[in-house]
Tab-separated table of C-alpha atoms in Angstrom:
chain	number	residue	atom	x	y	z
A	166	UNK	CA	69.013	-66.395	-27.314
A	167	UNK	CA	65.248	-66.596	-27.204
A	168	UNK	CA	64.120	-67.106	-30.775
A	169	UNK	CA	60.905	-65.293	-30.206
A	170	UNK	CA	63.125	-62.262	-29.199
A	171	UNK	CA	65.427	-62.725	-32.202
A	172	UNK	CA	62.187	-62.919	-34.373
A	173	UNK	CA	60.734	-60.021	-32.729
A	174	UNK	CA	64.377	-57.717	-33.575
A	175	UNK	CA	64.011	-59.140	-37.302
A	176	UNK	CA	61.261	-58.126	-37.728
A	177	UNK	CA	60.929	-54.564	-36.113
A	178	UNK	CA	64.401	-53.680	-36.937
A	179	UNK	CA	65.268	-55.142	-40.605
A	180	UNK	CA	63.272	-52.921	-42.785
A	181	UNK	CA	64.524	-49.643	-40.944
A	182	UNK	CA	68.547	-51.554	-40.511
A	183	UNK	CA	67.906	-52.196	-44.646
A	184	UNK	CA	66.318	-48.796	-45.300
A	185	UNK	CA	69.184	-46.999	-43.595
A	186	UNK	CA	71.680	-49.379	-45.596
A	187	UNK	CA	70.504	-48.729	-48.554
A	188	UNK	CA	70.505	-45.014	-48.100
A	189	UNK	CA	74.539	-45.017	-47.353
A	190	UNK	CA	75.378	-47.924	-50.083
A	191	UNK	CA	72.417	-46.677	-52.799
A	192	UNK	CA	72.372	-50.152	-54.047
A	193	UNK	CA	69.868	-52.556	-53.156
A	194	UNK	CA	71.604	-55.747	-53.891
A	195	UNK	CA	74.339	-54.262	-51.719
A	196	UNK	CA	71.923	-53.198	-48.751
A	197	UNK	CA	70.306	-56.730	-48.861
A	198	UNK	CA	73.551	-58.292	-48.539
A	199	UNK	CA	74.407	-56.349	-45.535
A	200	UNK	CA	71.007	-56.579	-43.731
A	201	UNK	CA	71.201	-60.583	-44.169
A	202	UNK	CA	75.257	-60.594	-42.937
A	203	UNK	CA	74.175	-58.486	-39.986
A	204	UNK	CA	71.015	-60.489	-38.818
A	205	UNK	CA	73.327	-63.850	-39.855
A	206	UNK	CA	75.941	-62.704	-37.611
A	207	UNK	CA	73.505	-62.289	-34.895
A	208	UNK	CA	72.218	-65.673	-35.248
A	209	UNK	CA	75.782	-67.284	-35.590
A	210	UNK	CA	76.770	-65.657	-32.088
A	211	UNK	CA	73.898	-66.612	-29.527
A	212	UNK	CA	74.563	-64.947	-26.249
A	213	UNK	CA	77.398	-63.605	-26.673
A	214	UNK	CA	75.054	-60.176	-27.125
A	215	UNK	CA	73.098	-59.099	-24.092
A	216	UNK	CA	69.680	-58.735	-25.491
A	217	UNK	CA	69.348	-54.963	-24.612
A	218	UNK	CA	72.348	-54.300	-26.799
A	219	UNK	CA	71.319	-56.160	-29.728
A	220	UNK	CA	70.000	-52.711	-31.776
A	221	UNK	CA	72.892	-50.905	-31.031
A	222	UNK	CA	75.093	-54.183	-32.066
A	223	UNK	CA	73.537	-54.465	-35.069
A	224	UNK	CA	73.653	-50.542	-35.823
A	225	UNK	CA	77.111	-51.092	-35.275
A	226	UNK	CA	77.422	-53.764	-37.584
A	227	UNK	CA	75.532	-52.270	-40.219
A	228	UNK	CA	77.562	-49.449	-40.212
A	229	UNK	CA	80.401	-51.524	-40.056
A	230	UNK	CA	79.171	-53.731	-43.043
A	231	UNK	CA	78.528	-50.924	-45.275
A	232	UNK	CA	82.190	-49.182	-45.109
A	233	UNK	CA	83.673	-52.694	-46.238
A	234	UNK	CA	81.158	-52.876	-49.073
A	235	UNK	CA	82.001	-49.773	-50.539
A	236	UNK	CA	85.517	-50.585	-49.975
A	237	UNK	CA	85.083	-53.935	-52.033
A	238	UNK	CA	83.676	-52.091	-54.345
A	239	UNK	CA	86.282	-48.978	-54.772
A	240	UNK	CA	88.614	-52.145	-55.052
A	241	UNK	CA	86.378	-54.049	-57.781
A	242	UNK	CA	86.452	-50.988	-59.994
A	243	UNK	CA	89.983	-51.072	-60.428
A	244	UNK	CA	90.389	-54.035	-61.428
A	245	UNK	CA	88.870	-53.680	-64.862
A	246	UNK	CA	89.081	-55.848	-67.719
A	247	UNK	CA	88.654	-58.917	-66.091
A	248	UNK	CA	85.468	-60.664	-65.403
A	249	UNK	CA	83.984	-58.840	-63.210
A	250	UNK	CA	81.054	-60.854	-61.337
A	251	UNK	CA	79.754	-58.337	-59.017
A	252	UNK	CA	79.540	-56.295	-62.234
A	253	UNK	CA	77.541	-58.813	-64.065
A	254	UNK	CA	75.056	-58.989	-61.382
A	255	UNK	CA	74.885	-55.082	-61.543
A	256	UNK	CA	74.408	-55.239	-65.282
A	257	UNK	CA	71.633	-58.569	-64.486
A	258	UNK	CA	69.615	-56.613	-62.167
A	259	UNK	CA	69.194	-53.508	-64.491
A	260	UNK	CA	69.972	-50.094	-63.974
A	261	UNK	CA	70.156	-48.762	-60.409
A	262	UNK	CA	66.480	-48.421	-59.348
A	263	UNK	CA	66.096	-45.006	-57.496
A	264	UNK	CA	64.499	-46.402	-54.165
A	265	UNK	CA	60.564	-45.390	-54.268
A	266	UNK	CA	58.998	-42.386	-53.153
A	267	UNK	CA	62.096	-40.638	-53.134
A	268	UNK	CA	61.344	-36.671	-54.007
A	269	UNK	CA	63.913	-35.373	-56.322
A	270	UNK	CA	65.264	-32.941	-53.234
A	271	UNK	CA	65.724	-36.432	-51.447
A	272	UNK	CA	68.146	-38.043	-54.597
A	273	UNK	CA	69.784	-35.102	-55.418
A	274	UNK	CA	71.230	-35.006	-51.776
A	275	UNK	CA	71.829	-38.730	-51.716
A	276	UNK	CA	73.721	-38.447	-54.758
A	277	UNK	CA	75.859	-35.530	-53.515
A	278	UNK	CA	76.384	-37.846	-50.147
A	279	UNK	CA	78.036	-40.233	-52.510
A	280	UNK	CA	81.189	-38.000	-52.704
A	281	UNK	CA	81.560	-38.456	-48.437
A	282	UNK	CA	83.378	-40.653	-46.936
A	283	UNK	CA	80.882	-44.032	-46.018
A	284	UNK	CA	81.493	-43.426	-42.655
A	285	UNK	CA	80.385	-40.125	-42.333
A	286	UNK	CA	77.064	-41.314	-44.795
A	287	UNK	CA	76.632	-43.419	-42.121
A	288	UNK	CA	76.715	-41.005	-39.367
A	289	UNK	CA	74.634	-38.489	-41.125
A	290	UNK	CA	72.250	-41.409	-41.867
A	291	UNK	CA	72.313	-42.820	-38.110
A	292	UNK	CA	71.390	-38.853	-36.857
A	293	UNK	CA	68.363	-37.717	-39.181
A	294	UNK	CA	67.255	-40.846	-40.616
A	295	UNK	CA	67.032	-43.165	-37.587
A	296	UNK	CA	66.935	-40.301	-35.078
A	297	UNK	CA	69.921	-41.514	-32.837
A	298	UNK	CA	70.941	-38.391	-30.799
A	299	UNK	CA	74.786	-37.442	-31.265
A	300	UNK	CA	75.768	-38.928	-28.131
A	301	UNK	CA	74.060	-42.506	-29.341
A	302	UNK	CA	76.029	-42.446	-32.198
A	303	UNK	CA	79.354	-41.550	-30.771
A	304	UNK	CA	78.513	-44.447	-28.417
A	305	UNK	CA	77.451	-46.862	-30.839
A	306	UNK	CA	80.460	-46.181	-32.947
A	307	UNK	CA	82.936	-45.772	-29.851
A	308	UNK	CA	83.671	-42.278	-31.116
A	309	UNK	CA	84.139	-39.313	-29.096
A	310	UNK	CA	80.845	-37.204	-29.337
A	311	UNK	CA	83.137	-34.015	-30.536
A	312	UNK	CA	84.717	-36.419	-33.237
A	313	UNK	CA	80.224	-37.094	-34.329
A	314	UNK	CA	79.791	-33.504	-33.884
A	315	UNK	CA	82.620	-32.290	-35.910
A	316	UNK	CA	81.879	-35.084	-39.069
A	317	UNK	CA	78.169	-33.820	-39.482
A	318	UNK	CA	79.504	-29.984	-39.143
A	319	UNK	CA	81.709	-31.113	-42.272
A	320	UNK	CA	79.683	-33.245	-43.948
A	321	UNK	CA	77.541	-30.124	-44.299
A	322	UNK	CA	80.112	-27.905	-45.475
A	323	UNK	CA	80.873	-30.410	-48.447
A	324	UNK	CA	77.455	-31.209	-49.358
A	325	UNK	CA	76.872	-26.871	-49.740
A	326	UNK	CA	79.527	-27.439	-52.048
A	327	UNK	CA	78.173	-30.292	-53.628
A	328	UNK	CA	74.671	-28.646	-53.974
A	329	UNK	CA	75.299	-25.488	-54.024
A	330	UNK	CA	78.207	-25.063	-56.458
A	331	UNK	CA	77.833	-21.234	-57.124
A	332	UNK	CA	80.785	-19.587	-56.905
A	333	UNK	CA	79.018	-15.912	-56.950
A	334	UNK	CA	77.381	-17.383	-53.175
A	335	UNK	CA	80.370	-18.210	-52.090
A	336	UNK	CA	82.049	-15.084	-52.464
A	337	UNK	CA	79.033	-12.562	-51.011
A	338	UNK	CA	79.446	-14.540	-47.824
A	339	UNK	CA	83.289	-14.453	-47.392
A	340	UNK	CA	82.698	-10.717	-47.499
A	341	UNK	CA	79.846	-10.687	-45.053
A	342	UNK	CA	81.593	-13.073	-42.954
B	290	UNK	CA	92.498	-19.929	-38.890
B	291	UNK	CA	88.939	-20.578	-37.474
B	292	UNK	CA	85.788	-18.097	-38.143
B	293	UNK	CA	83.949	-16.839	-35.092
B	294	UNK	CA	81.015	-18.655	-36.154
B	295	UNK	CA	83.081	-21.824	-36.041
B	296	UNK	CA	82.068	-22.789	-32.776
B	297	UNK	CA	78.534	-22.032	-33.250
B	298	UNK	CA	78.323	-24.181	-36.360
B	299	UNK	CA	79.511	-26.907	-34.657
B	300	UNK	CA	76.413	-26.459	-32.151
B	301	UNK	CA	73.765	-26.245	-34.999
B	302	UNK	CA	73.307	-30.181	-35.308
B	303	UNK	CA	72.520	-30.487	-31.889
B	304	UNK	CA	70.286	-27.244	-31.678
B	305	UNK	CA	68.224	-28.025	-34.697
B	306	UNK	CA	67.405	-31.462	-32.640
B	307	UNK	CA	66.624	-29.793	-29.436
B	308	UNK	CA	69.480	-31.905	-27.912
B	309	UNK	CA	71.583	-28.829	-26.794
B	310	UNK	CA	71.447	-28.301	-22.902
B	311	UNK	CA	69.897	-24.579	-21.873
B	312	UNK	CA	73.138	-22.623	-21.290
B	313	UNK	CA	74.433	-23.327	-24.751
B	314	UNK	CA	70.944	-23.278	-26.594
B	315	UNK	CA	70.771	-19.972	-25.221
B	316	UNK	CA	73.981	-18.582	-26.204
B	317	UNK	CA	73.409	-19.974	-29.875
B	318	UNK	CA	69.902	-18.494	-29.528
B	319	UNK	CA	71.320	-14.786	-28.461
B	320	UNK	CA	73.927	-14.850	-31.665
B	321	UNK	CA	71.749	-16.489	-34.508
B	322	UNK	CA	69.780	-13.215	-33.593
B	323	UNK	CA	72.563	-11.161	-34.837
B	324	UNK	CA	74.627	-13.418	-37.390
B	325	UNK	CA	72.896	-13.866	-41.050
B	326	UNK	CA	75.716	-15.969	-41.701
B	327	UNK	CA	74.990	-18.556	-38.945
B	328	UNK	CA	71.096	-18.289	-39.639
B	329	UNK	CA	71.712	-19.794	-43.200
B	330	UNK	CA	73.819	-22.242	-41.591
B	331	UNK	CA	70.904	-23.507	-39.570
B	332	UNK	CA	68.750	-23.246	-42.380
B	333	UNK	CA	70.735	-25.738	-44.437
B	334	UNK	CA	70.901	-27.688	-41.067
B	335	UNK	CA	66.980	-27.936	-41.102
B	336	UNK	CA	66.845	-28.609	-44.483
B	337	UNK	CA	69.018	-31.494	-43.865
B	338	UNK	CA	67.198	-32.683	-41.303
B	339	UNK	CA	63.857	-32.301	-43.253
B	340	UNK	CA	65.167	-34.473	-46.357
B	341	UNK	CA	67.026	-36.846	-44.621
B	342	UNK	CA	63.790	-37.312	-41.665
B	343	UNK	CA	62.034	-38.161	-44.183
B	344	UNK	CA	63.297	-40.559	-46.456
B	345	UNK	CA	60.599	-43.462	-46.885
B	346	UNK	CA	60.825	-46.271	-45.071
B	347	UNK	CA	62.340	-49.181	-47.710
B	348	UNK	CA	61.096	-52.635	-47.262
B	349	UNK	CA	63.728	-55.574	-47.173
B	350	UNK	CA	63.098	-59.090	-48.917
B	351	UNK	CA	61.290	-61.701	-46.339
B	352	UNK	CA	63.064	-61.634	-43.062
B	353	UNK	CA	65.454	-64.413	-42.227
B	354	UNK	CA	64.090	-66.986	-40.377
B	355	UNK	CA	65.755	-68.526	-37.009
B	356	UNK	CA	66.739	-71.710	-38.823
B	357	UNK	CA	66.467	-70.689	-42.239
B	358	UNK	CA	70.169	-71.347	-43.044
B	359	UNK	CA	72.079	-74.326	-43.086
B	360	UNK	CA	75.570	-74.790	-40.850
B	361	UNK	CA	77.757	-74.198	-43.469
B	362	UNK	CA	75.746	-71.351	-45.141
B	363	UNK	CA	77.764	-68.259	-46.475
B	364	UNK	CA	76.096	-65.358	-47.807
B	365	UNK	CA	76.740	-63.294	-50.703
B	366	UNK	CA	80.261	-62.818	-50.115
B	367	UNK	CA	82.878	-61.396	-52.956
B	368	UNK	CA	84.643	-64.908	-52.524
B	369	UNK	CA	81.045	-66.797	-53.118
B	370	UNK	CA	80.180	-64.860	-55.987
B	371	UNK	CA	83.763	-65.840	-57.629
B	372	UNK	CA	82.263	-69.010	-57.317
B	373	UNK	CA	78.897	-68.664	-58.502
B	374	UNK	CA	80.632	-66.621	-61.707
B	375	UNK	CA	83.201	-69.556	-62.000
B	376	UNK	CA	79.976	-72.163	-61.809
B	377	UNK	CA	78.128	-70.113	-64.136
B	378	UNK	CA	81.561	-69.745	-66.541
B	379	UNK	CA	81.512	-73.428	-66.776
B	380	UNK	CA	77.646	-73.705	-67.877
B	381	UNK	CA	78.480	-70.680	-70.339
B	382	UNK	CA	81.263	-72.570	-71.443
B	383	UNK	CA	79.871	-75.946	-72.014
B	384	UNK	CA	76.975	-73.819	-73.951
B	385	UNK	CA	79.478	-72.347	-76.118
B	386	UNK	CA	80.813	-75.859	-77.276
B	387	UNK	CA	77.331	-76.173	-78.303
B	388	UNK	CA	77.353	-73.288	-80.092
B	389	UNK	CA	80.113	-74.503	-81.959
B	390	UNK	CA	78.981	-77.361	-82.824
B	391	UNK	CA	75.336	-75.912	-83.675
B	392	UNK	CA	77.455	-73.023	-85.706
B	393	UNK	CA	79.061	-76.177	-87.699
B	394	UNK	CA	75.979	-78.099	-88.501
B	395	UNK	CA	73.205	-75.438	-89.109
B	396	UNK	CA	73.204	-74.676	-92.558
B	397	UNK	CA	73.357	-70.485	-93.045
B	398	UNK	CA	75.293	-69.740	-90.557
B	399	UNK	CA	78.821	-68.468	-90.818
B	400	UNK	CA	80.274	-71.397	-89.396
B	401	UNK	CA	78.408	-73.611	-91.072
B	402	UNK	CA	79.596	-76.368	-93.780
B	403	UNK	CA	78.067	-75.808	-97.188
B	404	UNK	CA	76.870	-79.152	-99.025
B	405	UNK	CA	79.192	-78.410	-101.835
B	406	UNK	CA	82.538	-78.710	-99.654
B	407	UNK	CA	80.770	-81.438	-97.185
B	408	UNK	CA	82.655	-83.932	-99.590
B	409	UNK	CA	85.899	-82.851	-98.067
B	410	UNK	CA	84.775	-82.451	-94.350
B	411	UNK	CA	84.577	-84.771	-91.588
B	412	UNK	CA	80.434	-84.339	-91.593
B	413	UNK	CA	80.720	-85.651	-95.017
B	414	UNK	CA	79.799	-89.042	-94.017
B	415	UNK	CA	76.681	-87.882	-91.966
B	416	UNK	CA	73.504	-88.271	-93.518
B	417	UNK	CA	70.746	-85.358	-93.721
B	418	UNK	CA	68.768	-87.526	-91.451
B	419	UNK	CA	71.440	-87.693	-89.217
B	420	UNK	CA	72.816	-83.888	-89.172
B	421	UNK	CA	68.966	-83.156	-88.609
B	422	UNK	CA	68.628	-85.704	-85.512
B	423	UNK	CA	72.352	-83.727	-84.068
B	424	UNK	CA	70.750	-80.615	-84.408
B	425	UNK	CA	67.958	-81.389	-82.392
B	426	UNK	CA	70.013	-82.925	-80.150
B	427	UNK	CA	71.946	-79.878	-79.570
B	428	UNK	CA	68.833	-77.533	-79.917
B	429	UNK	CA	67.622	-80.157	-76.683
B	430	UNK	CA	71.345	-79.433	-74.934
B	431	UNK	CA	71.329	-75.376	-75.446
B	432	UNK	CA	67.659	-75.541	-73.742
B	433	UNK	CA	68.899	-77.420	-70.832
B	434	UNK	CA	72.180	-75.801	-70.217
B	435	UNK	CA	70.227	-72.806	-70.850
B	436	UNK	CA	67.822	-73.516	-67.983
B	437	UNK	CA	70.719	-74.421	-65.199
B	438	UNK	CA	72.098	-70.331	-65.889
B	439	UNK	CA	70.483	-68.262	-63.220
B	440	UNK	CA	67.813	-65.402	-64.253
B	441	UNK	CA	70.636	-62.654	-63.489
B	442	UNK	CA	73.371	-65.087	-65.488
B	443	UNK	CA	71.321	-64.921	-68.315
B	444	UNK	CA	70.897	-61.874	-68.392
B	445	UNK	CA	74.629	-60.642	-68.117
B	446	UNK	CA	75.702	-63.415	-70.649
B	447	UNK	CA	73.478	-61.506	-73.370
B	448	UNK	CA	74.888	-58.620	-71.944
B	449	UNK	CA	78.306	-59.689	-72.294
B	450	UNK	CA	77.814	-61.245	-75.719
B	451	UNK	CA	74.844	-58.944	-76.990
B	452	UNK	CA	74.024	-59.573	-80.748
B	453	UNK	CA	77.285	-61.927	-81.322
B	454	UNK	CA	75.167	-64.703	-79.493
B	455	UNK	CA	73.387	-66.940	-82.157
B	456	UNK	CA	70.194	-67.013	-83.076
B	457	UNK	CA	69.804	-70.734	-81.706
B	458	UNK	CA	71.213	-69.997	-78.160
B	459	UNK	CA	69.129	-67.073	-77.774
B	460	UNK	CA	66.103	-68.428	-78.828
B	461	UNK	CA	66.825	-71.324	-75.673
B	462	UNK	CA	67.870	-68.640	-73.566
B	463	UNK	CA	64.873	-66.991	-74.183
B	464	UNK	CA	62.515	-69.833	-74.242
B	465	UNK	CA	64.398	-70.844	-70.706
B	466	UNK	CA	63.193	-67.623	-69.144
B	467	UNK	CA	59.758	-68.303	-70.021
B	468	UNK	CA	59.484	-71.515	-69.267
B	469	UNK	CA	61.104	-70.517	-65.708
B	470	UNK	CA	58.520	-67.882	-65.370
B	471	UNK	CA	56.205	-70.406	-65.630
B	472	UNK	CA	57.236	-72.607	-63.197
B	473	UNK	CA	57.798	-69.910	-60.433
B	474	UNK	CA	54.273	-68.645	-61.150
């Protein structure tokens, strides 16, 4: 692979790859350690990507990368009362930073996307924060488009739910409906 | 059992990003005219779309460098961070032998051997001059040990410990972080 190309991908794609990371895991440490698996994986594996597909491999793998991480960590919170290292470094780095210039719209629906599943985080992430159309996605992901379609229809039921909890709402539009 | 506007829904992602072909734009077009129901559907759709198209752009650390890592480099993995806890145990550990030891010589401190029982301890046949020079020598030991534990291992062994830790180890702990300061800047 030619390393001017690789450099070129790092460096256009890593801050948006990171941003987009860090909006499905809302951890930064986390993010960061996806971002530099991703681009390490990359590296490790010289032509064995064409380099046309390399953004939609590393989408892939980011996507990829953050459903194990929030996996590992469902699966380090149970394990409570031992020594718990990711913890520590949790605890080291402070509290959780909200990311900046973030309106408070913005990290009350990131917070409320914390109750979807990571995949579909991701997928809502992929569509309206890096722009890829539907059919992108589904490819990306090797999805059927109605499967994409379908998860965002969802994902926006739950999050009404999420954000808009009242029940009075709820019941004026199963009469109108 | 599915509402009418079920299929319509399902359209309003790819409507609200112009990404619908004309036949079906059209026919979500003609009903949104007459559904309420469906027109606050695409409303929270756009809203969506607005909050989410515009989250900031977040900046990563430095990018990795073609070469930057070794062969046998591993990133932060839940297997390497074991390791680094189970490295940083052992430092934490060898500090709180220290501490011990500090806790047994320093006079005031709960641990400590008062000069009217020293008779009967094993320190008894230390001299002051001697107990003085082992309590520098330990002071030396905590700052050292002190300055091997990472910024965030610091930090989470004070967390961990909080005000049991004594006042010797986290005056080197907190001279350590200083004096790292220093050197990175």
């Amino acid at each position: 692979m030619d390393p001017q190309y690789l450099q070129h991908h790092l460096t256009e794609q890593r801050d948006r790859l990171y941003s987009a990371a860090l909006y499905v895991l809302r951890n930064e440490q986390d993010a960061e350690d996806v971002i530099q698996e991703a681009f390490l994986r990359l590296w490790k594996f010289p032509g064995r990507i064409e380099s046309g597909k390399i953004p939609a491999w590393l989408r892939r793998v980011v996507h990829n990368l953050c459903i194990d991480q929030t996996r590992r960590r469902k699966t380090q919170a149970k394990h409570l009362g031992r020594p718990d290292p990711y913890a520590l470094e949790c605890l080291a780095a402070g509290p959780e930073r909200r990311p900046d210039e973030l309106s408070a719209e913005q990290d009350e629906l990131l917070a409320a996307m914390e109750a979807l599943a990571p995949e579909t985080r991701s997928i809502l992430v992929m569509h309206y924060f890096q722009g890829m159309k539907l059919v992108e996605i589904a490819e990306v992901l090797d999805l059927n488009p109605s499967t994409v379609k379908v998860r965002i229809h969802r994902a926006r039921r739950s999050l009404r739910r999420e954000l808009e909890p009242q029940p009075e709402a709820f019941a004026a539009r199963q009469e109108t409906g | 059992m599915k509402s009418p506007c079920h299929d319509m829904e399902l359209l309003l992602t790819e409507y609200a990003a112009g990404e619908l072909p004309a036949p079906d734009r059209d026919t979500v077009a003609e009903h949104l005219a007459i559904c309420a129901n469906c027109r606050s559907e695409l409303q929270r759709e756009l809203t969506l779309r607005d909050l989410l198209g515009s989250l900031p752009l977040q900046q990563a650390s430095p990018p990795v460098q073609p070469g930057a890592y070794p062969a046998n480099h591993r990133t932060a993995t839940p297997a390497s961070r074991l390791q680094r806890w189970l490295s940083a145990s052992a430092g934490i550990a060898a500090v709180l032998v220290l501490v011990l030891l500090a806790g047994r010589f320093s006079p005031g401190t709960p641990g400590a051997v008062e000069p009217a029982t020293r008779s009967a301890a094993p320190t008894a046949e230390w001299t002051a001059e001697e107990i003085e020079e082992a309590q520098q020598e330990i002071a030396y030991s905590l700052q050292l040990t002190a300055r091997l534990l990472k910024k965030g291992e610091r930090t989470g062994f004070h967390q961990v410990f909080g005000e049991k830790l004594p006042r010797v180890l986290s005056d080197s702990l907190r001279k350590s972080f200083h004096t790292n300061q220093g050197d990175q800047g």
